[in-house]
Amino acid sequence: MRVRVDYFAMLRECAGREQETLETAAATPQELYRELAGQRDLPAQTGLKVAVNDEFRTWDFQLSDGDRVVFIPPVAGG
Amino acid sequence: MSDFCISRSEIVPAEEIAALEDAASGAVVSFCGRVRNHNEGRAVTRLEYECYEELAVSEGERVLGEARERFGVGKVRCVHRTGDLAIGEPAVWVGVAAGHREEAFAAARFVIDEIKKRVPIWKREHYPEGPAEWINAAPPEDA
């Protein structure tokens, strides 16, 4: 299936891009992150959160074709 | 306009307060978070804020809804800046209108604390010397 991944803030700089669309066999955000971390210079998953289609989801959420996945570094608003 | 907004232009507190007009509310509490010229012992020259807008707005609205429900307040609003900010510029503004001061203060405190913990907004500090750094302000929840 194809998913789109968007990167923000520190992760955008680690990944060296704002977004990418990729073909993957990853069933969950956890598997997808592991796959991407093998290709890009991404930090450990600890402390990150994940959103699928603009909703916070758990790391074992089942991904579907066309999903937009965003890995969320620790927030620092205010 | 929704009650939680992301703004790319300067926040003007007087304009935000005007939107809290409510004849039933005897108390108005507002909080303005501004860009400080130092952080953790280091001089700061400016800040840069970035957000994941779709999720920031929905999570921000969720925080405001929780504040209304928990504290029974009338109007609650919050605006957060993105982009490049100079020292002294407002970065975030929270305003609450309520019947009485107790719930107005409590709700304003709740909103700013939750926004800082939950809403996907990030800041990068710039220094007189050395590379700018993304600030990791919120520890993981299970820490």
Tab-separated table of C-alpha atoms in Angstrom:
chain	number	residue	atom	x	y	z
A	1	MET	CA	0.000	0.000	0.000
A	2	ARG	CA	0.934	3.652	-0.343
A	3	VAL	CA	1.128	6.017	2.590
A	4	ARG	CA	2.133	9.637	2.902
A	5	VAL	CA	4.422	10.670	5.748
A	6	ASP	CA	4.770	14.283	6.898
A	7	TYR	CA	7.647	15.494	9.055
A	8	PHE	CA	7.649	18.494	11.375
A	9	ALA	CA	10.251	20.416	13.373
A	10	MET	CA	13.178	18.313	14.566
A	11	LEU	CA	12.015	15.259	12.602
A	12	ARG	CA	11.798	17.299	9.388
A	13	GLU	CA	15.448	18.200	9.790
A	14	CYS	CA	16.459	14.628	10.655
A	15	ALA	CA	14.561	13.235	7.652
A	16	GLY	CA	15.819	16.017	5.363
A	17	ARG	CA	12.344	16.482	3.857
A	18	GLU	CA	8.870	17.768	4.685
A	19	GLN	CA	7.005	14.792	3.326
A	20	GLU	CA	7.206	11.669	1.227
A	21	THR	CA	4.844	9.145	-0.274
A	22	LEU	CA	6.038	5.575	-0.157
A	23	GLU	CA	5.105	2.023	-0.936
A	24	THR	CA	5.262	-0.037	2.258
A	25	ALA	CA	4.342	-3.394	3.735
A	26	ALA	CA	4.237	-1.879	7.259
A	27	ALA	CA	0.923	-2.695	8.943
A	28	THR	CA	1.274	-0.226	11.811
A	29	PRO	CA	2.913	3.158	12.514
A	30	GLN	CA	5.464	1.281	14.642
A	31	GLU	CA	6.532	-0.912	11.707
A	32	LEU	CA	6.548	2.097	9.390
A	33	TYR	CA	8.765	4.093	11.746
A	34	ARG	CA	11.172	1.184	12.056
A	35	GLU	CA	11.331	0.918	8.263
A	36	LEU	CA	11.937	4.663	7.799
A	37	ALA	CA	14.486	4.840	10.614
A	38	GLY	CA	16.518	2.279	8.674
A	39	GLN	CA	16.693	4.642	5.690
A	40	ARG	CA	16.883	8.052	7.333
A	41	ASP	CA	18.652	9.517	10.314
A	42	LEU	CA	15.617	9.439	12.641
A	43	PRO	CA	15.784	9.413	16.458
A	44	ALA	CA	14.535	6.526	18.633
A	45	GLN	CA	10.758	6.159	18.749
A	46	THR	CA	10.690	6.749	22.543
A	47	GLY	CA	8.977	10.029	23.371
A	48	LEU	CA	7.360	10.399	19.946
A	49	LYS	CA	3.631	10.201	19.268
A	50	VAL	CA	1.873	9.389	16.040
A	51	ALA	CA	-1.148	10.729	14.163
A	52	VAL	CA	-2.956	9.016	11.291
A	53	ASN	CA	-5.227	11.174	9.129
A	54	ASP	CA	-4.931	14.044	11.632
A	55	GLU	CA	-5.974	12.046	14.733
A	56	PHE	CA	-3.667	10.821	17.507
A	57	ARG	CA	-3.410	7.013	17.226
A	58	THR	CA	-1.600	4.229	19.033
A	59	TRP	CA	1.586	2.743	17.589
A	60	ASP	CA	-0.267	-0.510	16.776
A	61	PHE	CA	-3.067	1.203	14.806
A	62	GLN	CA	-3.799	-0.656	11.521
A	63	LEU	CA	-2.693	1.448	8.552
A	64	SER	CA	-4.691	1.583	5.305
A	65	ASP	CA	-3.826	2.522	1.742
A	66	GLY	CA	-3.754	6.308	1.306
A	67	ASP	CA	-3.256	7.133	5.006
A	68	ARG	CA	-1.370	10.259	6.030
A	69	VAL	CA	0.993	9.462	8.889
A	70	VAL	CA	2.710	12.100	11.035
A	71	PHE	CA	5.293	11.249	13.681
A	72	ILE	CA	5.137	13.859	16.434
A	73	PRO	CA	8.248	14.911	18.378
A	74	PRO	CA	7.763	16.155	21.968
A	75	VAL	CA	5.700	19.332	21.721
A	76	ALA	CA	6.907	22.710	22.975
A	77	GLY	CA	4.170	25.296	22.526
A	78	GLY	CA	3.577	28.284	24.795
B	1	MET	CA	-13.767	31.858	13.732
B	2	SER	CA	-13.123	28.910	16.004
B	3	ASP	CA	-12.116	29.451	19.627
B	4	PHE	CA	-8.653	27.947	19.148
B	5	CYS	CA	-6.653	29.617	16.400
B	6	ILE	CA	-3.207	29.479	14.916
B	7	SER	CA	-2.031	32.933	13.848
B	8	ARG	CA	0.785	33.826	11.477
B	9	SER	CA	0.531	37.511	12.354
B	10	GLU	CA	0.986	39.395	15.623
B	11	ILE	CA	-1.415	38.586	18.478
B	12	VAL	CA	-3.096	41.765	19.791
B	13	PRO	CA	-4.405	40.996	23.311
B	14	ALA	CA	-6.923	43.887	23.295
B	15	GLU	CA	-8.592	42.463	20.188
B	16	GLU	CA	-8.692	38.977	21.672
B	17	ILE	CA	-10.276	40.218	24.937
B	18	ALA	CA	-13.016	41.959	22.950
B	19	ALA	CA	-14.105	38.573	21.593
B	20	LEU	CA	-14.842	37.396	25.169
B	21	GLU	CA	-17.731	39.882	25.531
B	22	ASP	CA	-20.415	38.154	27.633
B	23	ALA	CA	-22.973	39.984	29.773
B	24	ALA	CA	-23.335	36.988	32.117
B	25	SER	CA	-19.626	36.896	32.961
B	26	GLY	CA	-18.359	38.973	35.873
B	27	ALA	CA	-14.779	37.737	35.601
B	28	VAL	CA	-12.337	37.831	32.717
B	29	VAL	CA	-8.879	36.296	33.121
B	30	SER	CA	-6.309	36.386	30.360
B	31	PHE	CA	-2.792	35.035	30.059
B	32	CYS	CA	-0.214	36.141	27.535
B	33	GLY	CA	2.951	34.116	27.028
B	34	ARG	CA	5.732	36.226	25.479
B	35	VAL	CA	9.114	35.527	23.985
B	36	ARG	CA	11.788	35.760	26.695
B	37	ASN	CA	15.359	36.935	26.068
B	38	HIS	CA	16.851	33.971	27.921
B	39	ASN	CA	16.218	30.292	28.608
B	40	GLU	CA	18.042	27.962	30.989
B	41	GLY	CA	20.874	30.414	31.512
B	42	ARG	CA	21.410	31.132	27.826
B	43	ALA	CA	20.677	34.366	25.963
B	44	VAL	CA	17.965	33.967	23.314
B	45	THR	CA	17.719	36.314	20.323
B	46	ARG	CA	14.446	35.125	18.749
B	47	LEU	CA	12.076	32.159	18.488
B	48	GLU	CA	10.604	30.263	15.621
B	49	TYR	CA	7.320	28.349	16.061
B	50	GLU	CA	6.063	25.614	13.785
B	51	CYS	CA	2.816	23.654	14.038
B	52	TYR	CA	0.933	20.716	12.583
B	53	GLU	CA	-2.111	22.854	12.003
B	54	GLU	CA	-4.896	20.308	11.394
B	55	LEU	CA	-4.144	18.386	14.585
B	56	ALA	CA	-3.157	21.505	16.571
B	57	VAL	CA	-6.585	23.041	15.959
B	58	SER	CA	-8.552	19.878	16.778
B	59	GLU	CA	-6.499	19.155	19.915
B	60	GLY	CA	-6.655	22.839	20.953
B	61	GLU	CA	-10.449	22.809	20.572
B	62	ARG	CA	-10.553	19.615	22.661
B	63	VAL	CA	-8.627	21.375	25.474
B	64	LEU	CA	-11.025	24.351	25.397
B	65	GLY	CA	-14.025	21.986	25.498
B	66	GLU	CA	-12.573	20.191	28.523
B	67	ALA	CA	-12.062	23.557	30.261
B	68	ARG	CA	-15.692	24.557	29.650
B	69	GLU	CA	-16.932	21.235	30.978
B	70	ARG	CA	-14.642	21.023	34.023
B	71	PHE	CA	-14.964	24.611	35.212
B	72	GLY	CA	-18.390	25.605	33.878
B	73	VAL	CA	-17.018	28.802	32.342
B	74	GLY	CA	-18.734	30.833	29.628
B	75	LYS	CA	-16.244	31.707	26.947
B	76	VAL	CA	-12.748	30.308	26.485
B	77	ARG	CA	-10.379	31.249	23.679
B	78	CYS	CA	-6.765	30.632	22.757
B	79	VAL	CA	-4.521	31.910	19.971
B	80	HIS	CA	-1.030	30.558	19.285
B	81	ARG	CA	1.526	32.143	16.979
B	82	THR	CA	3.631	30.448	14.350
B	83	GLY	CA	6.576	31.795	12.361
B	84	ASP	CA	9.430	34.045	13.472
B	85	LEU	CA	8.960	35.955	16.726
B	86	ALA	CA	11.072	38.725	18.226
B	87	ILE	CA	11.810	39.122	21.953
B	88	GLY	CA	8.713	40.420	23.780
B	89	GLU	CA	6.212	39.377	21.123
B	90	PRO	CA	3.141	37.451	22.319
B	91	ALA	CA	3.504	33.750	21.463
B	92	VAL	CA	0.281	32.494	23.028
B	93	TRP	CA	-2.823	34.119	24.471
B	94	VAL	CA	-5.538	32.475	26.607
B	95	GLY	CA	-8.715	34.207	27.737
B	96	VAL	CA	-11.617	33.027	29.891
B	97	ALA	CA	-14.895	34.767	30.742
B	98	ALA	CA	-16.824	33.261	33.664
B	99	GLY	CA	-19.367	34.089	36.329
B	100	HIS	CA	-16.738	34.387	39.045
B	101	ARG	CA	-12.957	34.675	39.412
B	102	GLU	CA	-12.252	31.238	40.917
B	103	GLU	CA	-13.332	29.276	37.873
B	104	ALA	CA	-11.918	31.897	35.486
B	105	PHE	CA	-8.397	31.629	36.997
B	106	ALA	CA	-8.602	27.827	37.229
B	107	ALA	CA	-9.777	27.420	33.634
B	108	ALA	CA	-7.095	29.780	32.254
B	109	ARG	CA	-4.393	27.858	34.132
B	110	PHE	CA	-5.761	24.531	32.890
B	111	VAL	CA	-5.848	25.711	29.263
B	112	ILE	CA	-2.270	27.024	29.106
B	113	ASP	CA	-0.900	23.941	30.899
B	114	GLU	CA	-2.711	21.486	28.606
B	115	ILE	CA	-1.890	23.435	25.424
B	116	LYS	CA	1.817	23.284	26.294
B	117	LYS	CA	1.604	19.537	26.959
B	118	ARG	CA	-0.653	18.315	24.162
B	119	VAL	CA	-0.900	20.572	21.115
B	120	PRO	CA	1.557	19.778	18.283
B	121	ILE	CA	3.491	23.057	18.212
B	122	TRP	CA	7.275	23.249	18.337
B	123	LYS	CA	9.726	26.045	18.984
B	124	ARG	CA	13.275	26.632	17.938
B	125	GLU	CA	15.497	29.003	19.886
B	126	HIS	CA	18.070	31.187	18.214
B	127	TYR	CA	21.151	32.310	20.167
B	128	PRO	CA	23.754	35.082	19.759
B	129	GLU	CA	26.221	32.318	18.865
B	130	GLY	CA	25.917	28.721	17.803
B	131	PRO	CA	23.215	26.833	15.919
B	132	ALA	CA	19.500	27.238	16.696
B	133	GLU	CA	17.947	24.377	18.664
B	134	TRP	CA	14.527	22.744	18.791
B	135	ILE	CA	13.322	22.894	22.372
B	136	ASN	CA	12.117	19.738	23.988
B	137	ALA	CA	9.893	21.361	26.602
B	138	ALA	CA	7.477	18.575	27.439
B	139	PRO	CA	8.853	15.405	29.003
B	140	PRO	CA	7.221	12.151	27.827
B	141	GLU	CA	3.985	11.455	29.746
B	142	ASP	CA	5.332	8.350	31.428
B	143	ALA	CA	8.533	10.077	32.608
